Short mmCIF file of C-alpha atoms in Angstrom, two decimals:
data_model
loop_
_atom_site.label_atom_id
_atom_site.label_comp_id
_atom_site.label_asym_id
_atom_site.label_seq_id
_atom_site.Cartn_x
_atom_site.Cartn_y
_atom_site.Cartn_z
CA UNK A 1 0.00 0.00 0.00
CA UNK A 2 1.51 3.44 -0.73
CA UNK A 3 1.08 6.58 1.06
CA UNK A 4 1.77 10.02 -0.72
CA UNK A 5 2.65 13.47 1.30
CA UNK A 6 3.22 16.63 0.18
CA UNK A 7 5.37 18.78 1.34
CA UNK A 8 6.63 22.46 0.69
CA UNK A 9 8.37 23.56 -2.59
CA UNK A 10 6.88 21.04 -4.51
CA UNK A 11 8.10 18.31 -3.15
CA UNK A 12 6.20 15.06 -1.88
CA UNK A 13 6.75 11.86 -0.20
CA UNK A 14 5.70 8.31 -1.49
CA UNK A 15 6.27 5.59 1.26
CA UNK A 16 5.49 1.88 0.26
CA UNK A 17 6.79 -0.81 2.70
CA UNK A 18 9.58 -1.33 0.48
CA UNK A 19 10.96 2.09 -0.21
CA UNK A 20 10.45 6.00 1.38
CA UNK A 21 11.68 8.68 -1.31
CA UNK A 22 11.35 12.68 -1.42
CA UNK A 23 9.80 13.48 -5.17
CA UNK A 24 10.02 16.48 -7.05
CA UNK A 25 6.88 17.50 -8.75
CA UNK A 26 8.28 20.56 -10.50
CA UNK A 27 7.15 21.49 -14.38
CA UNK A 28 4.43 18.59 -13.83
CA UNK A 29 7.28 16.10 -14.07
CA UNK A 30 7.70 13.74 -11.29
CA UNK A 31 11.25 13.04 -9.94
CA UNK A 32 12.87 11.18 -7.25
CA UNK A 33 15.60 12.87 -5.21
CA UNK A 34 15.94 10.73 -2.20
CA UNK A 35 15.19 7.35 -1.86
CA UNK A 36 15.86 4.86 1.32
CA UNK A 37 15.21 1.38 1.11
CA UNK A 38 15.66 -1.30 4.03
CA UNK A 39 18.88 -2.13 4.77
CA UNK A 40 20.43 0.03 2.04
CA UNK A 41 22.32 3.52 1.95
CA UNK A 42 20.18 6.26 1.23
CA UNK A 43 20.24 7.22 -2.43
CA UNK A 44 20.12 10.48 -4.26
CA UNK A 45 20.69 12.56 -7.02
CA UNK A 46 23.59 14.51 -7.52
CA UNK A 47 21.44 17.97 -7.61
CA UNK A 48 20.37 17.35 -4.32
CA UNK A 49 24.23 16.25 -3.00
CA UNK A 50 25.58 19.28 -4.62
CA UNK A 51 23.26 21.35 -2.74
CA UNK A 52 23.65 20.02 0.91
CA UNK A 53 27.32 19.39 -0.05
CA UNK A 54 26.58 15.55 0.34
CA UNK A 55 29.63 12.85 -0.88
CA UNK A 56 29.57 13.13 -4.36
CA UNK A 57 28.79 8.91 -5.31
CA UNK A 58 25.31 9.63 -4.74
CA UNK A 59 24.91 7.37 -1.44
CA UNK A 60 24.57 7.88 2.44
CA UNK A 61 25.24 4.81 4.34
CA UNK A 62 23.39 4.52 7.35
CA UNK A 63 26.93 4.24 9.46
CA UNK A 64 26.77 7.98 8.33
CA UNK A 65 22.76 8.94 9.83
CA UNK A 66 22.81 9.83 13.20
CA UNK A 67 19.19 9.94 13.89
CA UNK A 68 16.15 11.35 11.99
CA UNK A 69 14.76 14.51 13.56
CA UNK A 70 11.83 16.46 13.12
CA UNK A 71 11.78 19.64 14.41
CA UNK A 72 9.79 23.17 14.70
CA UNK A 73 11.48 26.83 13.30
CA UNK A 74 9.99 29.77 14.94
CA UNK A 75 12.13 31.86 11.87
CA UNK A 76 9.77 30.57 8.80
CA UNK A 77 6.28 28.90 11.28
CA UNK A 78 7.04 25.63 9.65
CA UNK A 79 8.17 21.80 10.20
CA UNK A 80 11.09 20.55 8.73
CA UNK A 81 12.30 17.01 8.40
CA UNK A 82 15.85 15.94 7.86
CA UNK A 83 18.66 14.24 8.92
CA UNK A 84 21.45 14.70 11.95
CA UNK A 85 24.56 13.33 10.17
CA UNK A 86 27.38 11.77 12.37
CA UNK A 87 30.05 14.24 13.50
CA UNK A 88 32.82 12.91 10.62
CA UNK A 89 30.83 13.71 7.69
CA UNK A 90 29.75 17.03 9.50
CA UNK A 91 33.27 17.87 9.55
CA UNK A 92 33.69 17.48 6.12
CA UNK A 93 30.49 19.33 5.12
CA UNK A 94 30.16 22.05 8.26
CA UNK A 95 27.25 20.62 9.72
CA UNK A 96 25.37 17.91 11.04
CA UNK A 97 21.96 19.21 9.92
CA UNK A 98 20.55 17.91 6.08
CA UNK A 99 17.25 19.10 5.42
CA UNK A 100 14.49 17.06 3.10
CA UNK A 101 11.62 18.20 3.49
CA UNK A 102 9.28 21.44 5.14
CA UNK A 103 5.93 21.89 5.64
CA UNK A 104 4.89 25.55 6.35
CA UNK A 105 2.10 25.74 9.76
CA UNK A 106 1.53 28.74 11.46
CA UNK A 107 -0.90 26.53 13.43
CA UNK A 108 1.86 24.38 14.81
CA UNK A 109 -0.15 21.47 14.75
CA UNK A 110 -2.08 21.47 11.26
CA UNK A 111 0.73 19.33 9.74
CA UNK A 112 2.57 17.96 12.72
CA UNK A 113 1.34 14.68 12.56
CA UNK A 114 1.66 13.77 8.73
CA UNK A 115 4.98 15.08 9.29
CA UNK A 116 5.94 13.12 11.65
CA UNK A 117 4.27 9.99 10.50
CA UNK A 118 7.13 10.61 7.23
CA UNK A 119 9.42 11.08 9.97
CA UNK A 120 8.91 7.98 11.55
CA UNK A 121 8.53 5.99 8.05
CA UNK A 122 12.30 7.02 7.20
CA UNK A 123 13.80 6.39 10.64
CA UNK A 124 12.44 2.84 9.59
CA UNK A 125 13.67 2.45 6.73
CA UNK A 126 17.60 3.56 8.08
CA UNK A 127 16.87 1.66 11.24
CA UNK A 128 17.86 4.88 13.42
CA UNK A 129 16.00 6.94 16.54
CA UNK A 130 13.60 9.48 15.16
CA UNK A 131 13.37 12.46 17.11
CA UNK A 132 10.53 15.30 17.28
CA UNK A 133 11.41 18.63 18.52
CA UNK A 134 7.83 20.47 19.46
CA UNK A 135 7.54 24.39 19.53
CA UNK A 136 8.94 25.80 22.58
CA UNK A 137 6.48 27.30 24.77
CA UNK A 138 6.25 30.28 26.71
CA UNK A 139 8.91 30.16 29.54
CA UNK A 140 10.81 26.61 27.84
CA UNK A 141 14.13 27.10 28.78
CA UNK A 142 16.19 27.57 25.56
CA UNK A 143 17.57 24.54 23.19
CA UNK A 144 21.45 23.44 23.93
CA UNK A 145 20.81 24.16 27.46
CA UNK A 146 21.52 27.76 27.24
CA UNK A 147 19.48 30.43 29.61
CA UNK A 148 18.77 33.96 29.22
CA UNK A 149 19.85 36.21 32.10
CA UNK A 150 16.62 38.96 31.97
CA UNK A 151 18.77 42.33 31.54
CA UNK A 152 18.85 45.00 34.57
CA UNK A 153 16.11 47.85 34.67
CA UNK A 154 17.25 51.07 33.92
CA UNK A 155 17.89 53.64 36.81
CA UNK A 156 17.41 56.84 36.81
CA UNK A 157 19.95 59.63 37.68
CA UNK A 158 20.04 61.37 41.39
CA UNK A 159 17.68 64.03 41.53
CA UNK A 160 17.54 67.01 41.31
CA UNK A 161 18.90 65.96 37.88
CA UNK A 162 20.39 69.49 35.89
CA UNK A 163 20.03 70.04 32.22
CA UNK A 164 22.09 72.98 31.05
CA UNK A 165 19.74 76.02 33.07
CA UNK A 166 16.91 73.66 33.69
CA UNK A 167 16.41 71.26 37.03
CA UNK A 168 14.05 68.82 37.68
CA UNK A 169 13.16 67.85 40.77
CA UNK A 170 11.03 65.49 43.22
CA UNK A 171 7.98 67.15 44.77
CA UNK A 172 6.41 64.06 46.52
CA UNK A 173 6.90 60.74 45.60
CA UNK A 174 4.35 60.87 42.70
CA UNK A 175 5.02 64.18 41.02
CA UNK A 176 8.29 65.74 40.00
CA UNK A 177 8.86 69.38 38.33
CA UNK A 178 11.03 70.87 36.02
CA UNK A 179 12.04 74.35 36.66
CA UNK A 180 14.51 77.50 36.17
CA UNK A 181 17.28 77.15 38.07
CA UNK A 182 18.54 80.69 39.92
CA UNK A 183 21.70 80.59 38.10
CA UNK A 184 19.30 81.44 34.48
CA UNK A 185 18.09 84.39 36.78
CA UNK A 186 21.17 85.38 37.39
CA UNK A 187 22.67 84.88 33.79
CA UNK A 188 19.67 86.73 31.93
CA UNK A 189 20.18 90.25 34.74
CA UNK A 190 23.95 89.91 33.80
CA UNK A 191 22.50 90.13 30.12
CA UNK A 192 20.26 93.05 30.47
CA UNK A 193 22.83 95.27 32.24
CA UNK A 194 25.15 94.69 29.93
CA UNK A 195 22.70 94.97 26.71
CA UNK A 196 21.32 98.74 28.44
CA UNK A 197 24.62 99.73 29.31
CA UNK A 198 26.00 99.51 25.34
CA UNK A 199 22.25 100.69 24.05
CA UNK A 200 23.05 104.05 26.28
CA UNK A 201 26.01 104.49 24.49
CA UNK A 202 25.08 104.35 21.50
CA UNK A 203 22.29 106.59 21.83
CA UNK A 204 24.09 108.75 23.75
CA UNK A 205 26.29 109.24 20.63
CA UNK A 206 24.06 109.12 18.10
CA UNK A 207 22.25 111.90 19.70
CA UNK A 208 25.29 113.90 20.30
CA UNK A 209 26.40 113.56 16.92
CA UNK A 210 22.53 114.78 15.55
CA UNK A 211 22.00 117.46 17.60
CA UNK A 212 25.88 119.21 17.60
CA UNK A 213 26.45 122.17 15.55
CA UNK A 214 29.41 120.73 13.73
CA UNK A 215 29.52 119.32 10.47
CA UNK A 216 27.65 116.19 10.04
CA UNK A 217 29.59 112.47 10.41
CA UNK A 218 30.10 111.04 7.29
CA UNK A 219 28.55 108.59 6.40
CA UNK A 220 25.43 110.53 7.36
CA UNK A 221 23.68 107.42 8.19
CA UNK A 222 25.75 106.76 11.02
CA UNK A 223 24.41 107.95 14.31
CA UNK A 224 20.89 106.59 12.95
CA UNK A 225 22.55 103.54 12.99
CA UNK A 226 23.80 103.80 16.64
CA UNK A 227 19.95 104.34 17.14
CA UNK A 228 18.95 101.34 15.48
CA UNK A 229 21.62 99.45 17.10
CA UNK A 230 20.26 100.47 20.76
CA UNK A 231 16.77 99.65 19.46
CA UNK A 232 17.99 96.54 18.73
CA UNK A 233 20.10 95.42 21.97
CA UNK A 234 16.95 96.82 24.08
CA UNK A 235 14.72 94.83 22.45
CA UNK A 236 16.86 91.44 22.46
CA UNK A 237 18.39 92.17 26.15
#
């Protein structure tokens, strides 16, 4: 009796209790990429060896499989089936992990089960441990036993806390303000003085120069210049 699956990418899976292979169904023409049969090395097809830089003859011998695993990605929401390789060959190739097959499930559990049943269906055929890794839950501790230390909370600076001529500072416990600090005061009087004292002058010599019975300054423009120039430090002092 044969049992068909399909998978992502086009791909399905034909199991028969003689044989389990991974099809491609791409351009409506059917072709087999994997196949595992009892007691044999795992076949496939030099596309697919070339890919998951797999020993070029085109065989896997079950020395070789580790274990079949079936396990959840939170990255893409979807199952994926493959194979943990033995640390020699992952040496060779830079990992242990050889995908075959996915099945996209935002659901977690729509395809779980026909996924695993192909799972399990392989791992029979190789004679090795299948293995199902479920979505972690909320509060799992995290895969290859690592933990994640929860980071400190932020503090706040000592109040009253100064910001160039503003301070802020606690009133009670639930309310803080934000104020002028006296130094401002102090900076802006400073300011004024000094703005009147130069805006006295200059009327002071604009006038003198306007109202003396001398020959006008040349430019003639000059002391109403001085004017607008006192004006202008009164009004920005």
């Amino acid at each position: 009796m044969m049992n068909r699956i399909s998978a992502g990418s086009n791909l399905s899976i034909d199991m028969t209790q003689e044989h389990w292979r991974l099809l491609s169904n791409g351009d409506g023409v059917e072709k087999i990429l994997v196949e595992a049969r009892p007691g044999q090395p795992l076949r496939y097809v030099a596309t697919f060896g070339t890919q998951r830089r797999l020993p070029h003859n085109g065989t896997l011998s079950l020395d070789e499989v580790d274990r079949v695993v079936l396990g959840w990605s939170n990255r893409d929401e979807s199952w994926h089936l493959g194979l943990m390789l033995k640390p020699e060959l992952a040496q060779a190739r830079g990992s242990r992990w050889c995908g075959l097959a996915f099945w996209p499930d935002p659901d977690t559990d729509l395809y779980r089960d026909l996924a695993a049943r192909a799972g399990e269906t392989l791992a029979q055929k190789l004679d090795r441990p299948f293995t199902l890794i479920p979505p972690r839950t909320d509060g799992a501790a995290p895969a290859y036993g690592t933990t994640h230390k929860p980071s400190a909370p932020a503090t706040l600076p000592d109040l009253p806390f100064r910001i160039e001529h503003w301070k802020l500072e606690r009133i009670d416990p639930m309310r803080l303000e934000l104020k002028l600090s006296p130094a401002w005061g102090r900076a802006r009087l400073l300011r004024v003085v000094w703005y009147m004292f130069w805006a006295g002058v200059f009327v002071v010599l604009s006038v003198a120069s306007l109202s003396a019975g001398i020959a006008a300054p040349q430019p003639e423009f000059l002391p109403y210049a001085g004017l607008a120039g006192a004006a202008f430090l009164i009004i920005f002092s």
